[in-house]
Short mmCIF file of C-alpha atoms in Angstrom, two decimals:
data_model
loop_
_atom_site.label_atom_id
_atom_site.label_comp_id
_atom_site.label_asym_id
_atom_site.label_seq_id
_atom_site.Cartn_x
_atom_site.Cartn_y
_atom_site.Cartn_z
CA MET A 1 8.77 -60.89 -55.37
CA PRO A 2 10.36 -63.86 -52.77
CA THR A 3 8.48 -63.58 -49.30
CA VAL A 4 10.86 -62.87 -46.61
CA LEU A 5 9.64 -64.56 -43.42
CA ILE A 6 10.80 -62.68 -39.99
CA SER A 7 10.79 -64.95 -36.93
CA ASN A 8 9.74 -63.36 -33.50
CA GLU A 9 12.91 -63.72 -32.19
CA GLU A 10 14.23 -61.71 -35.01
CA LEU A 11 11.62 -59.04 -34.97
CA GLU A 12 12.10 -58.58 -30.89
CA SER A 13 15.79 -58.01 -31.29
CA GLU A 14 15.31 -55.67 -34.21
CA ILE A 15 12.86 -53.60 -32.13
CA LEU A 16 15.60 -53.72 -29.16
CA GLN A 17 18.40 -52.67 -31.28
CA TYR A 18 16.42 -49.67 -32.45
CA GLY A 19 15.10 -49.09 -28.90
CA ALA A 20 11.37 -48.79 -28.08
CA ILE A 21 10.20 -45.40 -27.00
CA SER A 22 10.51 -44.70 -23.12
CA LEU A 23 8.07 -42.61 -20.89
CA ALA A 24 8.54 -40.99 -18.15
CA VAL A 25 5.25 -41.27 -16.13
CA ALA A 26 4.42 -38.58 -13.43
CA ASN A 27 3.09 -40.99 -10.63
CA ASN A 28 3.08 -38.30 -8.12
CA ALA A 29 0.34 -36.04 -6.91
CA PRO A 30 1.66 -32.02 -6.14
CA ALA A 31 1.86 -31.36 -2.49
CA VAL A 32 1.29 -28.40 -0.37
CA SER A 33 3.48 -28.10 2.79
CA ASN A 34 5.20 -25.78 4.94
CA VAL A 35 2.48 -23.41 5.28
CA THR A 36 3.06 -20.03 7.31
CA PRO A 37 1.91 -18.87 9.72
CA THR A 38 0.36 -21.86 11.00
CA ALA A 39 -3.05 -22.05 9.78
CA SER A 40 -6.10 -20.69 11.54
CA SER A 41 -3.65 -18.36 13.48
CA THR A 42 -4.29 -14.55 14.03
CA ILE A 43 -1.84 -12.49 11.91
CA SER A 44 -1.37 -8.82 11.24
CA ALA A 45 -2.50 -6.76 8.37
CA THR A 46 0.73 -6.71 6.79
CA GLN A 47 1.82 -10.26 7.40
CA ALA A 48 2.72 -12.27 4.61
CA VAL A 49 1.31 -15.60 4.16
CA GLY A 50 2.93 -18.46 2.02
CA CYS A 51 3.15 -22.11 1.28
CA ASP A 52 5.41 -24.68 -0.58
CA ILE A 53 4.17 -26.28 -3.68
CA THR A 54 6.28 -29.27 -4.64
CA ASP A 55 5.82 -32.33 -6.89
CA ALA A 56 8.09 -35.43 -6.03
CA ASP A 57 8.42 -35.69 -9.92
CA GLY A 58 10.19 -32.57 -10.14
CA SER A 59 8.97 -28.83 -10.65
CA GLY A 60 9.04 -29.59 -14.39
CA THR A 61 5.96 -31.94 -14.14
CA PHE A 62 3.78 -28.88 -13.16
CA ARG A 63 0.94 -28.18 -15.84
CA ARG A 64 -0.28 -25.08 -13.57
CA ILE A 65 -0.25 -23.74 -10.54
CA ILE A 66 -2.95 -21.35 -9.43
CA LEU A 67 -3.54 -19.61 -6.11
CA THR A 68 -6.89 -17.91 -5.27
CA LEU A 69 -7.80 -15.76 -1.89
CA THR A 70 -11.05 -15.59 -0.51
CA LEU A 71 -11.85 -12.64 1.92
CA SER A 72 -14.63 -12.32 4.61
CA SER A 73 -16.68 -10.58 2.10
CA GLY A 74 -16.96 -13.55 -0.06
CA VAL A 75 -14.71 -12.11 -2.88
CA THR A 76 -12.28 -14.50 -4.31
CA GLU A 77 -9.10 -12.81 -5.83
CA LEU A 78 -6.72 -14.45 -8.07
CA VAL A 79 -3.35 -14.11 -6.39
CA HIS A 80 -0.98 -15.77 -9.10
CA SER A 81 -2.54 -17.14 -12.45
CA GLY A 82 0.29 -19.93 -12.67
CA THR A 83 2.51 -16.97 -14.76
CA ALA A 84 2.61 -14.39 -12.60
CA PHE A 85 1.16 -12.70 -9.56
CA VAL A 86 -1.67 -10.31 -10.26
CA TYR A 87 -3.25 -7.15 -8.82
CA PRO A 88 -3.31 -6.58 -6.12
CA TYR A 89 -0.78 -9.16 -4.92
CA ALA A 90 1.80 -8.20 -7.75
CA THR A 91 3.79 -5.44 -5.96
CA SER A 92 5.35 -7.38 -2.89
CA SER A 93 4.36 -11.43 -3.47
CA ALA A 94 7.06 -13.45 -4.40
CA ARG A 95 7.80 -17.43 -5.68
CA THR A 96 10.92 -18.82 -5.42
CA SER A 97 12.26 -21.74 -6.81
CA ILE A 98 12.94 -24.59 -4.30
CA THR A 99 13.27 -28.49 -4.81
CA ASP A 100 11.11 -30.19 -6.67
CA GLY A 101 8.30 -26.91 -6.80
CA TYR A 102 8.24 -23.18 -5.51
CA ARG A 103 7.70 -21.50 -2.14
CA TYR A 104 5.46 -18.59 -2.32
CA SER A 105 5.02 -15.43 0.06
CA ILE A 106 1.99 -13.45 -0.44
CA VAL A 107 1.33 -9.98 0.53
CA ARG A 108 -1.92 -7.89 -0.47
CA ASP A 109 -1.13 -4.14 -1.71
CA GLY A 110 -2.47 -1.97 1.47
CA GLY A 111 -2.54 -5.09 3.42
CA TRP A 112 -5.27 -7.56 4.61
CA PRO A 113 -8.57 -6.46 5.64
CA ARG A 114 -8.38 -5.54 9.42
CA GLY A 115 -10.74 -7.85 11.22
CA SER A 116 -11.51 -10.03 8.71
CA GLN A 117 -10.74 -14.11 7.73
CA ILE A 118 -8.75 -14.67 4.60
CA THR A 119 -8.55 -18.21 2.98
CA LEU A 120 -5.73 -19.17 0.61
CA THR A 121 -6.66 -21.96 -1.81
CA PRO A 122 -3.64 -23.49 -4.11
CA TYR A 123 -4.42 -25.18 -7.46
CA ALA A 124 -1.54 -26.99 -8.37
CA ILE A 125 -1.79 -29.58 -11.47
CA ASP A 126 0.65 -32.12 -12.89
CA THR A 127 1.28 -33.19 -16.28
CA SER A 128 -0.78 -36.43 -15.32
CA GLY A 129 -3.39 -34.79 -14.41
CA ASP A 130 -2.72 -35.30 -10.74
CA GLU A 131 -4.07 -32.58 -8.27
CA ALA A 132 -2.66 -31.40 -4.89
CA ALA A 133 -5.06 -32.37 -1.93
CA MET B 1 -10.82 -30.61 -3.77
CA PRO B 2 -8.08 -28.83 -2.66
CA THR B 3 -7.24 -27.69 0.88
CA THR B 4 -8.13 -24.37 1.92
CA TYR B 5 -5.85 -22.72 4.57
CA THR B 6 -7.51 -19.76 6.79
CA TRP B 7 -5.95 -17.13 8.77
CA LEU B 8 -7.69 -14.09 10.87
CA VAL B 9 -6.63 -10.75 10.35
CA ALA B 10 -6.34 -8.75 13.78
CA SER B 11 -8.47 -5.61 13.67
CA GLY B 12 -5.79 -3.26 15.22
CA ALA B 13 -6.71 0.23 15.89
CA THR B 14 -5.88 2.82 13.30
CA GLY B 15 -7.84 6.37 12.33
CA SER B 16 -10.24 8.14 14.35
CA SER B 17 -13.14 10.59 13.00
CA ALA B 18 -13.43 14.23 13.82
CA GLY B 19 -11.37 14.09 17.08
CA SER B 20 -14.39 14.52 19.10
CA PRO B 21 -14.00 13.20 22.40
CA GLY B 22 -17.28 11.63 22.20
CA ALA B 23 -16.97 9.30 19.20
CA SER B 24 -14.20 7.49 17.27
CA LEU B 25 -14.90 5.47 14.41
CA ASP B 26 -12.36 2.49 13.10
CA ALA B 27 -13.39 1.71 9.48
CA TYR B 28 -12.02 -1.03 7.38
CA GLY B 29 -12.85 -1.43 4.06
CA THR B 30 -12.79 -3.61 1.02
CA GLY B 31 -11.94 -0.85 -1.22
CA ALA B 32 -9.21 -1.28 -3.61
CA ASP B 33 -6.10 -1.03 -1.47
CA GLY B 34 -7.92 -3.29 1.60
CA ARG B 35 -8.01 -0.54 3.83
CA THR B 36 -9.91 2.42 2.85
CA PRO B 37 -13.76 2.13 2.55
CA TYR B 38 -15.22 1.75 -1.03
CA ALA B 39 -17.39 4.71 -0.57
CA PHE B 40 -17.14 7.92 0.90
CA SER B 41 -19.24 10.45 2.14
CA ARG B 42 -18.53 14.02 4.23
CA GLN B 43 -17.25 12.90 7.91
CA MET B 44 -19.81 14.81 10.20
CA GLU B 45 -18.48 15.67 13.85
CA PRO B 46 -19.76 13.03 15.52
CA MET B 47 -21.44 15.35 18.81
CA THR B 48 -22.73 18.03 16.27
CA GLY B 49 -23.18 16.76 12.87
CA ASP B 50 -21.33 19.68 11.44
CA ALA B 51 -19.18 18.73 8.44
CA VAL B 52 -15.48 18.31 8.98
CA PHE B 53 -13.00 19.99 6.95
CA ASP B 54 -9.85 18.24 5.93
CA GLU B 55 -6.88 20.76 5.85
CA SER B 56 -4.62 18.38 4.42
CA ARG B 57 -7.19 17.85 1.17
CA ARG B 58 -8.16 21.50 1.64
CA SER B 59 -11.74 19.52 1.42
CA TRP B 60 -14.23 17.91 3.56
CA ALA B 61 -12.80 15.21 5.39
CA LEU B 62 -13.87 11.83 4.20
CA GLY B 63 -16.07 9.20 6.04
CA ALA B 64 -17.67 6.12 5.77
CA PRO B 65 -21.38 6.31 4.65
CA LEU B 66 -22.88 3.62 6.78
CA ALA B 67 -20.67 4.69 9.88
CA GLU B 68 -21.97 8.49 9.45
CA ARG B 69 -25.75 7.09 9.20
CA VAL B 70 -24.97 5.30 12.29
CA LEU B 71 -23.61 7.91 14.20
CA ARG B 72 -26.17 10.43 13.15
CA CYS B 73 -28.54 8.02 14.77
CA LEU B 74 -26.80 7.70 17.63
CA ARG B 75 -26.42 11.48 18.57
CA VAL B 76 -30.16 12.32 18.32
CA GLU B 77 -32.47 11.83 21.12
CA ARG B 78 -35.51 10.07 20.10
CA GLY B 79 -38.42 12.45 19.23
CA GLN B 80 -36.05 15.46 18.36
CA ALA B 81 -36.19 14.40 14.75
CA LEU B 82 -39.29 16.17 13.33
CA ARG B 83 -39.18 13.95 9.88
CA ASP B 84 -39.40 10.95 12.32
CA PRO B 85 -40.08 10.97 15.73
CA SER B 86 -38.81 7.21 16.04
CA TYR B 87 -35.57 7.94 14.91
CA GLY B 88 -32.83 7.95 17.68
CA VAL B 89 -31.97 6.82 20.75
CA ASP B 90 -34.50 6.68 23.78
CA TRP B 91 -32.16 7.38 26.75
CA SER B 92 -35.18 7.91 28.77
CA PRO B 93 -35.30 4.22 30.42
CA VAL B 94 -31.36 4.93 31.20
CA GLU B 95 -30.88 6.01 34.67
CA ASN B 96 -27.13 6.17 35.61
CA ALA B 97 -27.22 5.72 39.36
CA ARG B 98 -29.22 2.05 38.58
CA THR B 99 -27.32 -1.10 38.68
CA ASN B 100 -28.76 -2.14 35.69
CA ALA B 101 -27.95 1.12 33.73
CA PRO B 102 -25.46 -0.40 31.35
CA ILE B 103 -27.84 -3.09 30.27
CA ALA B 104 -30.40 -0.36 29.72
CA ALA B 105 -27.86 1.75 27.70
CA ARG B 106 -26.94 -1.40 25.62
CA GLN B 107 -30.76 -2.01 24.92
CA ALA B 108 -31.41 1.57 24.17
CA ILE B 109 -28.35 1.73 21.16
CA THR B 110 -29.47 -1.87 19.92
CA GLY B 111 -33.12 -0.15 19.93
CA ALA B 112 -31.89 2.76 18.11
CA LEU B 113 -29.88 1.03 15.46
CA LYS B 114 -32.67 -1.82 14.62
CA ARG B 115 -33.95 0.04 11.99
CA PHE B 116 -30.54 -0.69 10.27
CA VAL B 117 -30.53 -4.38 10.78
CA ASP B 118 -33.84 -4.83 9.83
CA ARG B 119 -33.41 -3.30 6.69
CA GLY B 120 -30.34 -5.43 6.12
CA GLN B 121 -28.09 -2.32 5.85
CA LEU B 122 -25.77 -3.74 8.37
CA THR B 123 -24.97 -6.89 10.08
CA ASP B 124 -23.10 -8.53 13.00
CA LEU B 125 -24.37 -5.68 15.40
CA ALA B 126 -22.65 -5.92 18.69
CA VAL B 127 -23.22 -3.30 21.61
CA GLU B 128 -20.99 -3.09 24.70
CA VAL B 129 -21.49 -0.70 27.57
CA SER B 130 -19.21 -0.02 30.30
CA VAL B 131 -18.66 2.02 33.02
CA VAL B 132 -15.72 4.30 33.29
CA PRO B 133 -14.27 7.01 35.54
CA ALA B 134 -15.11 10.45 34.85
CA ALA B 135 -14.68 13.97 36.40
CA GLY B 136 -14.55 12.68 39.92
CA ALA B 137 -17.88 10.80 38.71
CA GLN B 138 -18.57 7.54 36.46
CA ALA B 139 -19.72 7.82 33.07
CA PHE B 140 -21.20 5.39 30.19
CA LEU B 141 -18.53 4.57 27.28
CA PHE B 142 -20.43 2.36 24.34
CA LYS B 143 -18.86 0.46 21.80
CA VAL B 144 -20.83 -0.66 18.56
CA SER B 145 -19.09 -2.73 16.13
CA PHE B 146 -21.20 -4.05 12.60
CA ARG B 147 -20.66 -4.90 9.40
CA ASP B 148 -22.17 -3.39 6.43
CA PRO B 149 -23.15 -5.80 3.02
CA LYS B 150 -19.78 -5.92 1.73
CA GLY B 151 -18.11 -7.36 4.68
CA THR B 152 -16.67 -3.88 5.98
CA VAL B 153 -16.06 -3.66 9.54
CA TYR B 154 -17.16 -0.54 11.57
CA LYS B 155 -15.98 0.23 15.22
CA LEU B 156 -17.49 3.24 17.10
CA THR B 157 -16.88 4.22 20.52
CA GLY B 158 -18.68 6.82 22.50
CA ARG B 159 -20.20 8.46 25.33
CA PRO B 160 -24.10 9.73 25.54
CA ARG B 161 -24.19 13.44 25.93
CA ALA B 162 -25.18 15.04 29.17
#
């Protein structure tokens, strides 16, 4: 069997002819913005709170977005599982698509406990493992 | 670590107990709907201690247990409860005509509720006493607020009985 020698130039041109695998790497971390109402303000028991969660690499690069809410009692409730809103937020809360992400409007069934403090924590992670600060 | 965003929820003013001119109750619970208390007892008329009937439910009116216990303690004058002579409010140091009467009244109420605080049954106790015009003279109006171990906030307003 004769030996066929392939020069480096021929090998490289062969690779280029068939193309190299193209990888798109998401290098922007998700970001939380447009927090409404302004954090640390006073809200009514029936007022919605919300935020925008976006990723400059596109909404398709999100791995998971989870929202939790902590009450004054120390109890932390799951607001959105990454798939849907859960009780007691499923009835009137909404998630709408925006450019590069989603806008969340959160309303608790029965309203927020009056005279209390509520704390929203969004966990947004993209496919590169970058997490919103 | 993700950033957290905090808001304060206004307390508002809804609900009342038996409608007695002696006291009113605002209770906000951590029950399933975020408004009602997570536990119930019979509601007692704040001034007399009689159970209150709720016509709409055709049953006993609902009250928050800790608030009912505090109201009961406030309507008993110290020394009148045979099972525990230390139970209730000692109003004897309070002289309406004295300038320090509101302070004495606040101390009397705080002293009466100290048993609940010492046992860890309520926290964040705040007592305010003010003087309001009534029947051509002046009367005390006290406001008591506290939080139970689950974070439920209760606010009571009332006047000492003559």
